[in-house]
CSV table of C-alpha atoms in Angstrom, one decimal:
chain,number,residue,atom,x,y,z
A,20,UNK,CA,107.9,58.3,152.7
A,21,UNK,CA,107.4,62.0,152.7
A,22,UNK,CA,104.3,64.0,151.7
A,23,UNK,CA,105.2,67.4,150.2
A,24,UNK,CA,102.2,69.4,151.4
A,25,UNK,CA,101.2,72.8,150.0
A,26,UNK,CA,104.4,74.5,151.2
A,27,UNK,CA,107.6,73.3,152.9
A,28,UNK,CA,106.2,73.9,156.4
A,29,UNK,CA,103.4,71.4,155.8
A,30,UNK,CA,105.7,68.7,154.6
A,31,UNK,CA,105.0,65.5,156.5
A,32,UNK,CA,107.5,62.6,157.0
A,33,UNK,CA,105.0,59.7,157.3
A,34,UNK,CA,107.4,56.8,157.3
A,35,UNK,CA,111.0,56.7,158.2
A,36,UNK,CA,113.4,53.8,157.7
A,37,UNK,CA,110.8,51.1,157.7
A,38,UNK,CA,112.2,47.6,156.9
A,39,UNK,CA,109.8,44.8,156.8
A,40,UNK,CA,109.9,41.3,155.3
A,41,UNK,CA,106.7,39.3,155.0
A,42,UNK,CA,106.9,35.6,154.3
A,43,UNK,CA,104.7,33.9,151.8
A,44,UNK,CA,101.4,32.8,153.4
A,45,UNK,CA,102.0,34.9,156.5
A,46,UNK,CA,99.3,37.0,158.2
A,47,UNK,CA,100.8,40.2,159.4
A,48,UNK,CA,99.0,42.9,161.3
A,49,UNK,CA,100.2,46.5,161.3
A,50,UNK,CA,99.4,48.1,164.6
A,51,UNK,CA,100.1,51.6,165.7
A,52,UNK,CA,98.7,54.9,166.9
A,53,UNK,CA,96.5,57.0,164.6
A,54,UNK,CA,98.5,58.8,161.9
A,55,UNK,CA,101.6,56.7,162.3
A,56,UNK,CA,101.6,55.7,158.6
A,57,UNK,CA,100.1,52.2,158.7
A,58,UNK,CA,97.8,52.9,155.8
A,59,UNK,CA,100.6,54.7,154.0
A,60,UNK,CA,102.8,51.6,154.3
A,61,UNK,CA,99.9,49.4,153.1
A,62,UNK,CA,99.4,51.7,150.1
A,63,UNK,CA,103.0,51.5,149.2
A,64,UNK,CA,102.9,47.7,149.3
A,65,UNK,CA,99.8,47.8,147.1
A,66,UNK,CA,101.3,50.2,144.6
A,67,UNK,CA,98.6,52.9,145.3
A,68,UNK,CA,101.4,55.3,146.5
A,69,UNK,CA,104.9,55.5,145.3
A,70,UNK,CA,107.5,55.9,148.1
A,71,UNK,CA,109.8,59.0,148.0
A,72,UNK,CA,112.8,56.8,148.9
A,73,UNK,CA,113.5,53.1,149.4
A,74,UNK,CA,111.9,50.2,147.6
A,75,UNK,CA,109.0,47.8,147.9
A,76,UNK,CA,108.9,44.5,146.2
A,77,UNK,CA,106.3,41.8,146.0
A,78,UNK,CA,107.4,38.4,144.7
A,79,UNK,CA,110.8,39.9,143.9
A,80,UNK,CA,109.4,42.6,141.6
A,81,UNK,CA,109.3,46.2,142.6
A,82,UNK,CA,105.8,47.6,143.1
A,83,UNK,CA,105.3,50.9,141.3
A,84,UNK,CA,101.6,50.7,140.4
A,85,UNK,CA,98.6,48.6,141.4
A,86,UNK,CA,99.2,44.9,140.5
A,87,UNK,CA,95.8,43.3,140.6
A,88,UNK,CA,97.3,40.0,139.5
A,89,UNK,CA,99.2,39.7,142.7
A,90,UNK,CA,97.5,42.0,145.1
A,91,UNK,CA,93.9,42.5,146.2
A,92,UNK,CA,92.7,45.3,148.4
A,93,UNK,CA,89.9,45.6,151.0
A,94,UNK,CA,89.3,49.1,152.2
A,95,UNK,CA,87.8,50.4,155.4
A,96,UNK,CA,84.6,51.3,153.6
A,97,UNK,CA,82.8,49.3,151.0
A,98,UNK,CA,84.1,49.8,147.5
A,99,UNK,CA,81.3,47.9,145.9
A,100,UNK,CA,79.8,50.0,143.1
A,101,UNK,CA,76.3,51.0,144.2
A,102,UNK,CA,74.9,50.9,140.7
A,103,UNK,CA,75.7,47.2,140.1
A,104,UNK,CA,74.4,44.2,141.9
A,105,UNK,CA,76.7,42.1,144.0
A,106,UNK,CA,77.2,39.6,141.2
A,107,UNK,CA,77.9,42.3,138.6
A,108,UNK,CA,80.5,43.8,141.0
A,109,UNK,CA,82.3,40.5,141.0
A,110,UNK,CA,82.2,40.2,137.3
A,111,UNK,CA,83.6,43.7,137.0
A,112,UNK,CA,86.4,42.9,139.5
A,113,UNK,CA,87.5,40.0,137.3
A,114,UNK,CA,87.1,42.0,134.2
A,115,UNK,CA,89.3,44.8,135.6
A,116,UNK,CA,91.9,42.2,136.4
A,117,UNK,CA,91.8,41.0,132.9
A,118,UNK,CA,90.4,37.6,133.7
A,119,UNK,CA,88.0,36.5,130.9
A,120,UNK,CA,86.6,33.6,132.8
A,121,UNK,CA,83.6,31.8,131.4
A,122,UNK,CA,83.0,30.3,134.9
A,123,UNK,CA,83.0,33.7,136.5
A,124,UNK,CA,79.6,33.2,137.9
A,125,UNK,CA,80.5,29.9,139.7
A,126,UNK,CA,83.7,31.5,140.9
A,127,UNK,CA,81.8,34.5,142.3
A,128,UNK,CA,79.2,32.3,143.9
A,129,UNK,CA,81.8,30.2,145.5
A,130,UNK,CA,83.5,33.2,147.1
A,131,UNK,CA,80.1,34.5,148.2
A,132,UNK,CA,79.1,31.3,149.9
A,133,UNK,CA,82.5,31.2,151.6
A,134,UNK,CA,81.4,34.2,153.5
A,135,UNK,CA,77.8,33.1,153.7
A,136,UNK,CA,76.4,35.7,151.4
A,137,UNK,CA,75.3,33.7,148.4
A,138,UNK,CA,71.7,34.5,148.8
A,139,UNK,CA,72.4,38.2,148.3
A,140,UNK,CA,74.1,37.8,144.9
A,141,UNK,CA,71.4,39.8,143.0
A,142,UNK,CA,71.0,42.5,145.6
A,143,UNK,CA,72.2,46.0,145.2
A,144,UNK,CA,74.7,47.2,147.8
A,145,UNK,CA,72.2,49.8,149.2
A,146,UNK,CA,70.0,46.9,150.3
A,147,UNK,CA,72.7,45.4,152.5
A,148,UNK,CA,74.0,46.3,155.9
A,149,UNK,CA,77.6,47.7,156.5
A,150,UNK,CA,78.7,44.3,157.8
A,151,UNK,CA,77.2,42.4,154.9
A,152,UNK,CA,78.9,44.8,152.5
A,153,UNK,CA,82.3,44.2,154.1
A,154,UNK,CA,81.8,40.5,153.9
A,155,UNK,CA,81.2,40.8,150.2
A,156,UNK,CA,84.2,43.1,149.8
A,157,UNK,CA,86.2,40.4,151.5
A,158,UNK,CA,84.7,37.8,149.2
A,159,UNK,CA,85.6,39.9,146.2
A,160,UNK,CA,89.1,40.2,147.4
A,161,UNK,CA,89.3,36.4,147.6
A,162,UNK,CA,87.5,35.8,144.3
A,163,UNK,CA,90.1,37.5,142.1
A,164,UNK,CA,92.5,34.9,143.3
A,165,UNK,CA,95.5,37.1,144.0
A,166,UNK,CA,98.1,35.8,146.3
A,167,UNK,CA,98.4,38.9,148.5
A,168,UNK,CA,95.5,40.4,150.3
A,169,UNK,CA,95.8,43.9,151.8
A,170,UNK,CA,93.2,44.8,154.3
A,171,UNK,CA,93.0,48.5,155.5
A,172,UNK,CA,91.0,48.4,158.7
A,173,UNK,CA,88.3,46.4,157.0
A,174,UNK,CA,86.2,46.1,160.1
A,175,UNK,CA,86.7,49.6,161.5
A,176,UNK,CA,83.2,50.7,160.5
A,177,UNK,CA,81.5,47.7,162.1
A,178,UNK,CA,80.1,47.3,165.6
A,179,UNK,CA,82.1,45.1,168.1
A,180,UNK,CA,79.9,42.0,167.7
A,181,UNK,CA,79.9,41.9,163.9
A,182,UNK,CA,83.5,42.5,164.1
A,183,UNK,CA,84.2,39.5,166.2
A,184,UNK,CA,82.1,37.2,164.1
A,185,UNK,CA,83.8,38.5,160.9
A,186,UNK,CA,87.2,38.1,162.5
A,187,UNK,CA,86.5,34.5,163.3
A,188,UNK,CA,85.2,33.8,159.8
A,189,UNK,CA,88.3,35.4,158.3
A,190,UNK,CA,90.5,33.2,160.4
A,191,UNK,CA,88.7,30.1,159.2
A,192,UNK,CA,88.7,31.2,155.6
A,193,UNK,CA,92.4,32.0,155.5
A,194,UNK,CA,93.5,28.9,157.2
A,195,UNK,CA,92.3,27.1,154.1
A,196,UNK,CA,93.8,29.3,151.5
A,197,UNK,CA,97.3,30.2,152.6
A,198,UNK,CA,97.2,33.7,151.3
A,199,UNK,CA,99.7,36.3,152.3
A,200,UNK,CA,97.9,39.0,154.3
A,201,UNK,CA,98.7,42.4,155.6
A,202,UNK,CA,96.1,43.8,157.9
A,203,UNK,CA,96.0,47.3,159.3
A,204,UNK,CA,94.1,47.7,162.5
A,205,UNK,CA,93.7,49.9,165.6
A,206,UNK,CA,92.4,47.0,167.7
A,207,UNK,CA,94.7,45.1,169.9
A,208,UNK,CA,92.4,42.1,170.3
A,209,UNK,CA,91.8,41.9,166.6
A,210,UNK,CA,95.5,41.9,165.9
A,211,UNK,CA,96.3,39.2,168.4
A,212,UNK,CA,93.4,37.1,167.3
A,213,UNK,CA,94.1,37.2,163.6
A,214,UNK,CA,97.8,37.7,163.1
A,215,UNK,CA,100.8,35.3,162.8
A,216,UNK,CA,102.9,38.3,163.5
A,217,UNK,CA,102.1,41.8,164.8
A,218,UNK,CA,104.3,44.7,163.7
A,219,UNK,CA,104.0,47.6,166.1
A,220,UNK,CA,104.8,51.0,164.7
A,221,UNK,CA,105.9,54.2,166.4
A,222,UNK,CA,104.2,57.5,166.4
A,223,UNK,CA,104.9,59.6,163.3
A,224,UNK,CA,107.2,59.3,161.5
A,225,UNK,CA,106.3,55.6,161.6
A,226,UNK,CA,109.1,53.2,162.3
A,227,UNK,CA,108.9,49.5,163.2
A,228,UNK,CA,109.0,49.4,167.0
A,229,UNK,CA,108.6,45.7,167.6
A,230,UNK,CA,107.6,42.6,165.8
A,231,UNK,CA,105.7,40.0,167.9
A,232,UNK,CA,104.9,36.5,166.9
A,233,UNK,CA,101.6,34.8,167.8
A,234,UNK,CA,102.3,31.1,167.8
A,235,UNK,CA,98.8,29.8,167.5
A,236,UNK,CA,97.7,27.8,164.4
A,237,UNK,CA,94.7,28.9,162.3
A,238,UNK,CA,91.8,28.5,162.3
A,239,UNK,CA,91.5,30.1,165.8
A,240,UNK,CA,88.5,29.6,167.9
A,241,UNK,CA,87.0,32.4,170.1
A,242,UNK,CA,88.3,30.4,173.1
A,243,UNK,CA,91.8,31.5,172.1
A,244,UNK,CA,90.8,35.0,173.4
A,245,UNK,CA,90.3,33.6,176.8
A,246,UNK,CA,93.7,32.0,177.1
A,247,UNK,CA,96.6,33.4,179.1
A,248,UNK,CA,98.8,33.4,176.0
A,249,UNK,CA,96.3,35.7,174.3
A,250,UNK,CA,96.1,38.0,177.3
A,251,UNK,CA,99.9,38.1,177.7
A,252,UNK,CA,100.5,39.2,174.1
A,253,UNK,CA,97.7,41.7,174.3
A,254,UNK,CA,99.3,43.2,177.5
A,255,UNK,CA,102.7,43.3,175.8
A,256,UNK,CA,101.2,45.1,172.8
A,257,UNK,CA,99.5,47.6,175.1
A,258,UNK,CA,102.7,48.4,176.9
A,259,UNK,CA,104.4,49.0,173.6
A,260,UNK,CA,101.7,51.1,172.2
A,261,UNK,CA,100.9,53.2,175.2
A,262,UNK,CA,103.9,55.5,174.9
A,263,UNK,CA,103.4,56.0,171.2
A,264,UNK,CA,99.7,56.9,171.7
A,265,UNK,CA,100.8,59.5,174.4
A,266,UNK,CA,103.3,60.9,172.0
A,267,UNK,CA,100.7,61.2,169.2
A,268,UNK,CA,98.3,63.0,171.5
A,269,UNK,CA,101.1,65.3,172.7
A,270,UNK,CA,102.1,66.1,169.2
A,271,UNK,CA,98.5,66.9,168.3
A,272,UNK,CA,98.3,69.3,171.2
A,273,UNK,CA,101.4,71.1,170.1
A,274,UNK,CA,100.1,71.4,166.6
A,275,UNK,CA,96.8,72.8,167.9
A,276,UNK,CA,98.5,75.3,170.2
A,277,UNK,CA,100.8,76.4,167.3
A,278,UNK,CA,97.7,77.1,165.2
A,279,UNK,CA,95.9,79.0,167.9
B,11,UNK,CA,46.5,60.7,153.4
B,12,UNK,CA,45.9,57.6,151.3
B,13,UNK,CA,47.0,57.7,147.7
B,14,UNK,CA,43.4,57.3,146.6
B,15,UNK,CA,42.3,60.3,148.6
B,16,UNK,CA,45.1,62.4,147.2
B,17,UNK,CA,44.0,61.4,143.6
B,18,UNK,CA,40.4,62.2,144.4
B,19,UNK,CA,41.2,65.7,145.7
B,20,UNK,CA,43.4,66.4,142.7
B,21,UNK,CA,40.7,65.2,140.3
B,22,UNK,CA,38.0,67.3,142.0
B,23,UNK,CA,40.1,70.5,141.9
B,24,UNK,CA,40.9,70.1,138.3
B,25,UNK,CA,37.3,69.3,137.5
B,26,UNK,CA,36.3,72.4,139.4
B,27,UNK,CA,38.7,74.6,137.4
B,28,UNK,CA,37.4,73.2,134.1
B,29,UNK,CA,33.8,73.7,135.1
B,30,UNK,CA,34.5,77.3,136.2
B,31,UNK,CA,36.2,77.9,132.8
B,32,UNK,CA,33.2,76.4,131.0
B,33,UNK,CA,30.8,78.6,133.0
B,34,UNK,CA,32.9,81.8,132.4
B,35,UNK,CA,33.2,81.1,128.7
B,36,UNK,CA,29.5,80.4,128.1
B,37,UNK,CA,28.2,83.3,130.3
B,38,UNK,CA,30.6,86.2,130.1
B,39,UNK,CA,33.2,85.8,127.4
B,40,UNK,CA,33.2,87.0,123.8
B,41,UNK,CA,33.0,83.9,121.6
B,42,UNK,CA,35.5,85.3,119.1
B,43,UNK,CA,38.2,85.6,121.8
B,44,UNK,CA,37.7,82.5,124.0
B,45,UNK,CA,36.1,79.2,123.9
B,46,UNK,CA,34.6,76.8,126.5
B,47,UNK,CA,36.2,73.4,127.1
B,48,UNK,CA,33.3,71.6,125.6
B,49,UNK,CA,33.7,73.6,122.4
B,50,UNK,CA,37.4,73.0,122.3
B,51,UNK,CA,36.9,69.3,122.6
B,52,UNK,CA,34.3,69.4,119.8
B,53,UNK,CA,36.8,71.3,117.7
B,54,UNK,CA,39.7,68.9,118.3
B,55,UNK,CA,38.3,66.3,116.1
B,56,UNK,CA,37.7,66.4,113.2
B,57,UNK,CA,38.4,70.1,112.5
B,58,UNK,CA,41.9,70.4,114.0
B,59,UNK,CA,43.4,66.9,114.3
B,60,UNK,CA,41.4,65.7,111.3
B,61,UNK,CA,42.9,68.2,109.1
B,62,UNK,CA,45.9,66.6,107.2
B,63,UNK,CA,47.8,69.9,107.0
B,64,UNK,CA,47.6,70.3,110.8
B,65,UNK,CA,48.8,66.8,111.3
B,66,UNK,CA,51.7,67.4,109.0
B,67,UNK,CA,52.5,70.5,110.9
B,68,UNK,CA,52.6,68.6,114.2
B,69,UNK,CA,54.8,66.1,112.5
B,70,UNK,CA,57.2,68.7,111.3
B,71,UNK,CA,57.4,70.3,114.7
B,72,UNK,CA,57.9,66.9,116.3
B,73,UNK,CA,60.8,66.1,114.0
B,74,UNK,CA,62.4,69.5,114.6
B,75,UNK,CA,62.1,68.9,118.4
B,76,UNK,CA,63.6,65.4,118.2
B,77,UNK,CA,66.5,66.4,116.0
B,78,UNK,CA,67.2,69.4,118.3
B,79,UNK,CA,67.0,67.3,121.4
B,80,UNK,CA,69.2,64.5,120.2
B,81,UNK,CA,71.8,67.1,119.0
B,82,UNK,CA,71.6,68.8,122.4
B,83,UNK,CA,72.1,65.5,124.2
B,84,UNK,CA,75.0,64.3,122.1
B,85,UNK,CA,76.9,67.5,121.9
B,86,UNK,CA,76.0,68.6,125.4
B,87,UNK,CA,77.3,65.4,127.0
B,88,UNK,CA,80.4,65.4,124.8
B,89,UNK,CA,81.3,69.0,125.7
B,90,UNK,CA,80.4,68.4,129.3
B,91,UNK,CA,82.7,65.4,129.6
B,92,UNK,CA,85.5,67.2,127.8
B,93,UNK,CA,85.2,70.2,130.1
B,94,UNK,CA,84.5,68.3,133.3
B,95,UNK,CA,87.1,65.6,132.9
B,96,UNK,CA,90.1,67.9,133.8
B,97,UNK,CA,90.6,70.5,136.4
B,98,UNK,CA,91.9,72.9,133.9
B,99,UNK,CA,88.9,72.4,131.6
B,100,UNK,CA,86.5,73.0,134.4
B,101,UNK,CA,88.3,76.1,135.6
B,102,UNK,CA,88.8,77.8,132.3
B,103,UNK,CA,85.6,76.8,130.3
B,104,UNK,CA,82.9,76.2,132.8
B,105,UNK,CA,82.5,79.9,133.6
B,106,UNK,CA,82.2,80.6,129.8
B,107,UNK,CA,79.4,78.0,129.6
B,108,UNK,CA,77.6,79.6,132.5
B,109,UNK,CA,78.0,83.0,131.0
B,110,UNK,CA,76.5,81.9,127.7
B,111,UNK,CA,73.7,80.0,129.6
B,112,UNK,CA,72.8,83.3,131.2
B,113,UNK,CA,72.1,85.1,127.9
B,114,UNK,CA,68.3,85.1,127.2
B,115,UNK,CA,68.4,83.4,123.8
B,116,UNK,CA,65.1,85.1,122.7
B,117,UNK,CA,67.0,88.2,121.7
B,118,UNK,CA,69.1,86.0,119.3
B,119,UNK,CA,66.1,84.6,117.5
B,120,UNK,CA,66.1,87.0,114.6
B,121,UNK,CA,69.8,86.2,114.1
B,122,UNK,CA,69.0,82.5,114.0
B,123,UNK,CA,66.3,83.1,111.3
B,124,UNK,CA,68.7,85.2,109.4
B,125,UNK,CA,71.4,82.5,109.4
B,126,UNK,CA,69.3,79.4,109.2
B,127,UNK,CA,66.4,80.6,107.1
B,128,UNK,CA,62.6,80.4,107.4
B,129,UNK,CA,62.4,76.6,107.3
B,130,UNK,CA,63.0,73.9,109.9
B,131,UNK,CA,66.7,74.5,110.2
B,132,UNK,CA,66.3,77.7,112.2
B,133,UNK,CA,63.8,76.0,114.6
B,134,UNK,CA,66.2,73.1,115.2
B,135,UNK,CA,69.1,75.5,115.7
B,136,UNK,CA,67.1,77.6,118.1
B,137,UNK,CA,65.8,74.5,120.1
B,138,UNK,CA,69.4,73.2,120.2
B,139,UNK,CA,70.7,76.5,121.6
B,140,UNK,CA,68.2,76.1,124.4
B,141,UNK,CA,68.7,72.4,125.0
B,142,UNK,CA,72.5,72.1,125.0
B,143,UNK,CA,73.2,74.2,128.0
B,144,UNK,CA,71.4,72.3,130.7
B,145,UNK,CA,73.0,69.1,129.4
B,146,UNK,CA,76.5,70.6,129.5
B,147,UNK,CA,76.0,72.1,133.0
B,148,UNK,CA,74.5,69.0,134.5
B,149,UNK,CA,77.1,66.7,132.9
B,150,UNK,CA,79.8,68.8,134.5
B,151,UNK,CA,78.0,68.9,137.8
B,152,UNK,CA,77.6,65.1,137.6
B,153,UNK,CA,81.3,64.5,137.2
B,154,UNK,CA,82.0,66.2,140.5
B,155,UNK,CA,81.6,64.6,143.9
B,156,UNK,CA,82.2,61.1,142.7
B,157,UNK,CA,83.3,59.0,145.7
B,158,UNK,CA,87.1,58.9,145.5
B,159,UNK,CA,87.1,55.6,147.3
B,160,UNK,CA,85.3,54.0,144.5
B,161,UNK,CA,87.9,55.3,142.0
B,162,UNK,CA,90.7,54.1,144.3
B,163,UNK,CA,89.0,50.7,144.6
B,164,UNK,CA,88.7,50.4,140.9
B,165,UNK,CA,92.3,51.4,140.4
B,166,UNK,CA,93.4,48.9,143.0
B,167,UNK,CA,91.5,46.2,141.0
B,168,UNK,CA,93.4,47.2,137.9
B,169,UNK,CA,90.8,49.3,136.1
B,170,UNK,CA,92.2,51.4,133.3
B,171,UNK,CA,91.4,55.1,133.0
B,172,UNK,CA,88.7,54.3,130.4
B,173,UNK,CA,87.2,51.6,132.6
B,174,UNK,CA,87.1,54.0,135.5
B,175,UNK,CA,85.3,56.4,133.4
B,176,UNK,CA,82.9,53.8,132.0
B,177,UNK,CA,82.1,51.9,135.2
B,178,UNK,CA,82.5,54.5,137.9
B,179,UNK,CA,82.2,58.0,136.5
B,180,UNK,CA,79.3,57.4,134.1
B,181,UNK,CA,77.0,55.5,136.4
B,182,UNK,CA,77.7,58.1,139.1
B,183,UNK,CA,76.7,60.8,136.6
B,184,UNK,CA,73.3,59.3,135.6
B,185,UNK,CA,71.2,61.2,138.1
B,186,UNK,CA,72.6,64.6,137.3
B,187,UNK,CA,72.6,63.9,133.5
B,188,UNK,CA,69.0,62.9,133.5
B,189,UNK,CA,68.1,66.1,135.4
B,190,UNK,CA,69.8,67.9,132.5
B,191,UNK,CA,67.9,65.8,129.9
B,192,UNK,CA,64.5,66.6,131.4
B,193,UNK,CA,65.4,70.3,131.5
B,194,UNK,CA,66.7,70.0,128.0
B,195,UNK,CA,63.5,68.4,126.7
B,196,UNK,CA,61.4,71.2,128.1
B,197,UNK,CA,63.7,73.9,126.9
B,198,UNK,CA,64.2,72.4,123.4
B,199,UNK,CA,60.4,72.4,123.0
B,200,UNK,CA,60.3,76.0,124.2
B,201,UNK,CA,63.0,77.0,121.7
B,202,UNK,CA,61.4,75.1,118.8
B,203,UNK,CA,57.9,76.6,119.6
B,204,UNK,CA,59.3,80.1,120.0
B,205,UNK,CA,61.0,79.9,116.6
B,206,UNK,CA,57.8,78.4,115.1
B,207,UNK,CA,55.7,81.3,116.5
B,208,UNK,CA,58.2,83.9,115.3
B,209,UNK,CA,58.1,82.8,111.7
B,210,UNK,CA,56.7,79.6,110.2
B,211,UNK,CA,55.8,78.2,106.8
B,212,UNK,CA,54.6,74.7,107.6
B,213,UNK,CA,55.0,74.0,111.3
B,214,UNK,CA,52.7,74.3,114.2
B,215,UNK,CA,53.5,78.0,114.5
B,216,UNK,CA,51.8,78.7,111.2
B,217,UNK,CA,48.4,77.3,112.4
B,218,UNK,CA,48.5,78.9,115.8
B,219,UNK,CA,49.0,82.2,114.0
B,220,UNK,CA,46.3,81.4,111.5
B,221,UNK,CA,43.7,80.5,114.2
B,222,UNK,CA,44.6,83.5,116.3
B,223,UNK,CA,44.3,85.9,113.5
B,224,UNK,CA,41.0,84.5,112.2
B,225,UNK,CA,39.5,84.7,115.7
B,226,UNK,CA,39.1,81.0,116.1
B,227,UNK,CA,39.9,80.4,119.8
B,228,UNK,CA,38.4,76.9,120.0
B,229,UNK,CA,40.8,75.6,117.3
B,230,UNK,CA,43.7,77.6,118.8
B,231,UNK,CA,43.1,76.1,122.3
B,232,UNK,CA,42.6,72.6,120.8
B,233,UNK,CA,46.0,72.9,119.1
B,234,UNK,CA,47.7,74.2,122.2
B,235,UNK,CA,46.2,71.3,124.2
B,236,UNK,CA,47.6,68.9,121.7
B,237,UNK,CA,51.0,70.5,122.1
B,238,UNK,CA,50.9,70.4,125.9
B,239,UNK,CA,49.9,66.8,125.8
B,240,UNK,CA,52.9,66.1,123.5
B,241,UNK,CA,55.3,67.9,125.9
B,242,UNK,CA,54.0,65.8,128.8
B,243,UNK,CA,54.3,62.5,126.9
B,244,UNK,CA,57.9,63.4,125.9
B,245,UNK,CA,58.8,64.3,129.5
B,246,UNK,CA,57.4,61.1,130.8
B,247,UNK,CA,59.4,59.2,128.2
B,248,UNK,CA,62.6,60.7,129.5
B,249,UNK,CA,61.5,59.9,133.1
B,250,UNK,CA,60.8,56.3,132.2
B,251,UNK,CA,64.3,55.9,130.7
B,252,UNK,CA,65.7,57.5,133.8
B,253,UNK,CA,63.8,55.1,136.1
B,254,UNK,CA,65.4,52.2,134.2
B,255,UNK,CA,68.9,53.5,134.9
B,256,UNK,CA,68.2,54.2,138.5
B,257,UNK,CA,67.0,50.9,139.8
B,258,UNK,CA,70.0,50.6,142.1
B,259,UNK,CA,69.0,53.7,144.1
B,260,UNK,CA,65.9,52.3,145.9
C-alpha cells in the first residue's frame, strides 16, 4: 500500500508485503508502533481504502468498497450522529445497511442492553460521556449483525479504568457471538487480554513481524491479567515492539532534521 | 443577576425612554412633525388599523414579503448546495456570489421598478434580491467543516451519497442555514419596504408617504410601529422553527 503524496518526494509506502489470514470467529489484534500502517491495513480489510497492489478478500470475495453486510466498523472516536438520539442512530445504521426490519427497535434495544446502555436509548450523544458513546458505538456495530467487526483503537480516547471495564465487557460479549474481529491497538495489555492472536507489525513500511497466539478461552476474567502466562506474552510482545518503536522514533528525528 | 431582576431593569429603562419621548413631544415638539406615544396609541385604533385600506396594504406587503422570503430560501439553498457540494463549484462560483453580495442593491432599485413595474412584482423581486444572498452564503458555509469521521462512519455503514447528504450534511448545516434564514428575513423585509417607499400603489409605502406628506406624524408612527411588530413576530417565528431543529445541541 503506497500513498502518493503531493509530489514524489512525499510518497509514503505504508504497508509492504503483508500477508495475513484470519480465521472465521477469530479475534486478531494488530499491534505496532505509531504510523506502522495498522489502521491502513484495517481500512483495506474494511474496503475504506483500496490497496495499490495485492488483494484483500473477505469470505472469499475481494473487498473493493465498504461491505456493510459483512463488515461493521467501530472507530477511535464516536461516529454517532449528534443530531439523532441513540435509538435513531441505530435505526439509521440498519437503514444504511438496507435492513428494513420491523423489529428494529427490539433489535436495537437488545444490543443496547448487551452493553448496559438501554436506559440511554432516547438520549442525544452530547448528553453522554466518551466511554458511554463508545459502548453505544460498539453496540451499534453488533446490532447490524455483520459477521466481521473491525475496531480501530476503539478505546484509545478512554481513561485506563473505563478501558479495562470495556475490555472485559467486550470479551464477555464476543465469547457469545463468535464474530470475527480485527482490533487495532497500541496497548500491549489490551492486546493480550482480548486477542486470540496478536499480529505484531514492524515500523513503516509495515510488515508482519510476528504472530503470537494467546491460548486462553473467552470470556476472560480480569484475573487472567495476573497470571504468568499473561505476563510472559506481554513481555514477549514488548521485546518484539521495542526495536520497532526505537526505529520509528529515529525515523521521526531524521525527518525533523531534514526539514530543519 | 436573577432573570427577574434583569427583566425589571430592562422594563424600567424602556419605560423611561417612552416617558422621556412623551415629555419631549408634549412640551417642546411641533405637533405637525412628531407625536407623543399616547397620541400614537390613540391613533393606532381605529384610525390606522381600523381603516380597511390600511389593513389591505399591510396584507399586500405581508404577501410580498412571504413570497420574496420563500423564493429566497428555496433558490438560495438550491444554489448554495449546488455551489458548496463540489470543490470546483466553491472555488469558481463562491467568489462571484460574494462579489454580487457586496453590491449595495439600493442603487439597482430604479432598475427593478423599470423591469418589474410599479406593482407587487418589483417589491418581491427587490426583497428576493436582498434575501437570497445570505441564504446562499450561509448554506455554503454550513457545508464546510462537516466532521469527516461522521461521513466515513456513514460510508462504512453503507450509506449512499444521497443518504450521506440527507443524514449527515443537512443536519450538520442546520445551524448555519438558520443564521442565513434569520438574516434573510430581516433583509427581505428591508428590500420589500425600500421598494414600497420608493414607489407604491397599494402597499404600506403608499400610506407612509401619505401620512408623512399630510403632516400626520401620529398615524405615521402608528404604522411604523405595526411594521416593527410584524418584523419581530416573523423573526421569532424563524427562531422557533430553528429551536425545533436544534434540540440535539443542548
